[in-house]
Coordinates of C-alpha atoms and ligand atoms in Angstrom, one line a residue:
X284 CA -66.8 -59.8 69.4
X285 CA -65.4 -58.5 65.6
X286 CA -66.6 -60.1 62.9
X287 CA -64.5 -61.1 59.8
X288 CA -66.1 -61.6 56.3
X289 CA -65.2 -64.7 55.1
X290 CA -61.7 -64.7 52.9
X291 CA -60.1 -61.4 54.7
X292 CA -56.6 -61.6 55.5
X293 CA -55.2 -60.1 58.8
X294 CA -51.5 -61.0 57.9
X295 CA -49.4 -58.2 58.8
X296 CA -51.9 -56.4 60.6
X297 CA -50.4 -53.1 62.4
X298 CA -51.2 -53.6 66.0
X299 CA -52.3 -49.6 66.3
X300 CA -54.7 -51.0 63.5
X301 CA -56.0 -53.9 66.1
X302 CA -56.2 -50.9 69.0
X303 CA -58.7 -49.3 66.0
X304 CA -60.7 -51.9 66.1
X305 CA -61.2 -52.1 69.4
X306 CA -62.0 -48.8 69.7
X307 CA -64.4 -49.2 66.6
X308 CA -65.9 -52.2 67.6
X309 CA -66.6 -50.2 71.6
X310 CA -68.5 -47.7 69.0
X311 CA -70.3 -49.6 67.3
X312 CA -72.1 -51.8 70.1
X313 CA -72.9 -48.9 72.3
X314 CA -74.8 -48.0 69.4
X315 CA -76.6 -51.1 69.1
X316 CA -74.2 -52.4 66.3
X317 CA -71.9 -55.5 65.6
X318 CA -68.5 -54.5 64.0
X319 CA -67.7 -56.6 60.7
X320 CA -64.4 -56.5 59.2
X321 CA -64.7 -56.1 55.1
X322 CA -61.1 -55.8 54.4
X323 CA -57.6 -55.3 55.9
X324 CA -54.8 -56.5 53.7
X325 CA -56.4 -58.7 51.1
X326 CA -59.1 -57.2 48.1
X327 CA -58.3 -54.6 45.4
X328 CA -57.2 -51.2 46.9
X329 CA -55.7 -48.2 45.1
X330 CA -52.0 -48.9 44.3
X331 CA -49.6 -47.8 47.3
X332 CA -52.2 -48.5 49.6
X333 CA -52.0 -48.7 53.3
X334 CA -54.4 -51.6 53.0
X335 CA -51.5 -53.7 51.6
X336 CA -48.7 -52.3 54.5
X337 CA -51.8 -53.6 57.5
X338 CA -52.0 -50.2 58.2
X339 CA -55.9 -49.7 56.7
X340 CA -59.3 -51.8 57.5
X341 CA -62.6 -51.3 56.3
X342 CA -65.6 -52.4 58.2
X343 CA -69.7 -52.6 57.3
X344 CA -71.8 -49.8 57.2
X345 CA -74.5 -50.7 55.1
X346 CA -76.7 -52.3 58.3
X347 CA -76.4 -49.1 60.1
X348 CA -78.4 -46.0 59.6
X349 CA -76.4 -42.8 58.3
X350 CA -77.4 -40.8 61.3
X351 CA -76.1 -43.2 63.7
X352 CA -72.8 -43.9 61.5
X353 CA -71.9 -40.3 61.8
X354 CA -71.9 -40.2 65.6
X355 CA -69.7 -43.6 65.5
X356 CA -67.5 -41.9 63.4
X357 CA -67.4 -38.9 65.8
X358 CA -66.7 -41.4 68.3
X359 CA -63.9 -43.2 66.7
X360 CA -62.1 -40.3 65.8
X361 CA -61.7 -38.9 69.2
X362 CA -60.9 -42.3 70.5
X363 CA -57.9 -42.5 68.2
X364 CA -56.6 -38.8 67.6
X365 CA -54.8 -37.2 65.0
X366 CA -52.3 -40.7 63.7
X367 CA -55.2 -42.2 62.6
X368 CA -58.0 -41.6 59.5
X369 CA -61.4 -42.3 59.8
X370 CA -62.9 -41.8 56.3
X371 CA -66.8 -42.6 55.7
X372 CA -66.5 -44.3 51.9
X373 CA -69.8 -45.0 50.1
X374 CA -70.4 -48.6 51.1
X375 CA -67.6 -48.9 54.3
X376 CA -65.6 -47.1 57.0
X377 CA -62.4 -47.1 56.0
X378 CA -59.7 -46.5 59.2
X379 CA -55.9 -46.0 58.5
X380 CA -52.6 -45.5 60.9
X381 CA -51.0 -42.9 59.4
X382 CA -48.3 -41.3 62.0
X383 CA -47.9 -37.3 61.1
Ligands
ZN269 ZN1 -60.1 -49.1 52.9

């Protein structure tokens, strides 16, 4: 089961940003992981961010080693293919929709 922080907001969540975190979340446990949501629509994001459209979540990376967060990442990205961004920030995983 995904985890939210306390005090994120979901309103207006995409749903291809739901199928993310499904697919995230399948990643993350097969490595020994839970998934916890840091951020979808609420908190400070650079301005004209997909964060505030629902189209962007971040999730917690900091209780998983770096090794093993790159192979989750590999993961994710071939679960969701080419509409979506899967972008490693310092402190979070940062996934966005982002039809070409
Ligand atoms: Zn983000």
């Amino acid at each position: 089961m995904p985890k939210l922080k306390p005090a994120v907001r979901l309103t207006g969540i995409r749903p291809e940003i739901l199928f993310a975190v499904i697919a995230a979340e399948r990643a993350y446990n097969r490595a020994g992981h839970e998934l916890v949501v840091t951020s979808c629509v609420d908190g400070k994001h650079v301005r004209g961010s997909l964060h505030y459209q629902g189209s962007a979540i971040d999730l917690r990376t900091r209780d998983v080693p770096a090794d093993v967060m790159e192979s989750i990442v590999a993961e994710i990205r071939e679960a969701l293919g080419a509409d979506f961004d899967v972008i490693l920030e310092g402190d979070h995983l940062h996934l966005e929709y982002h039809a070409k």
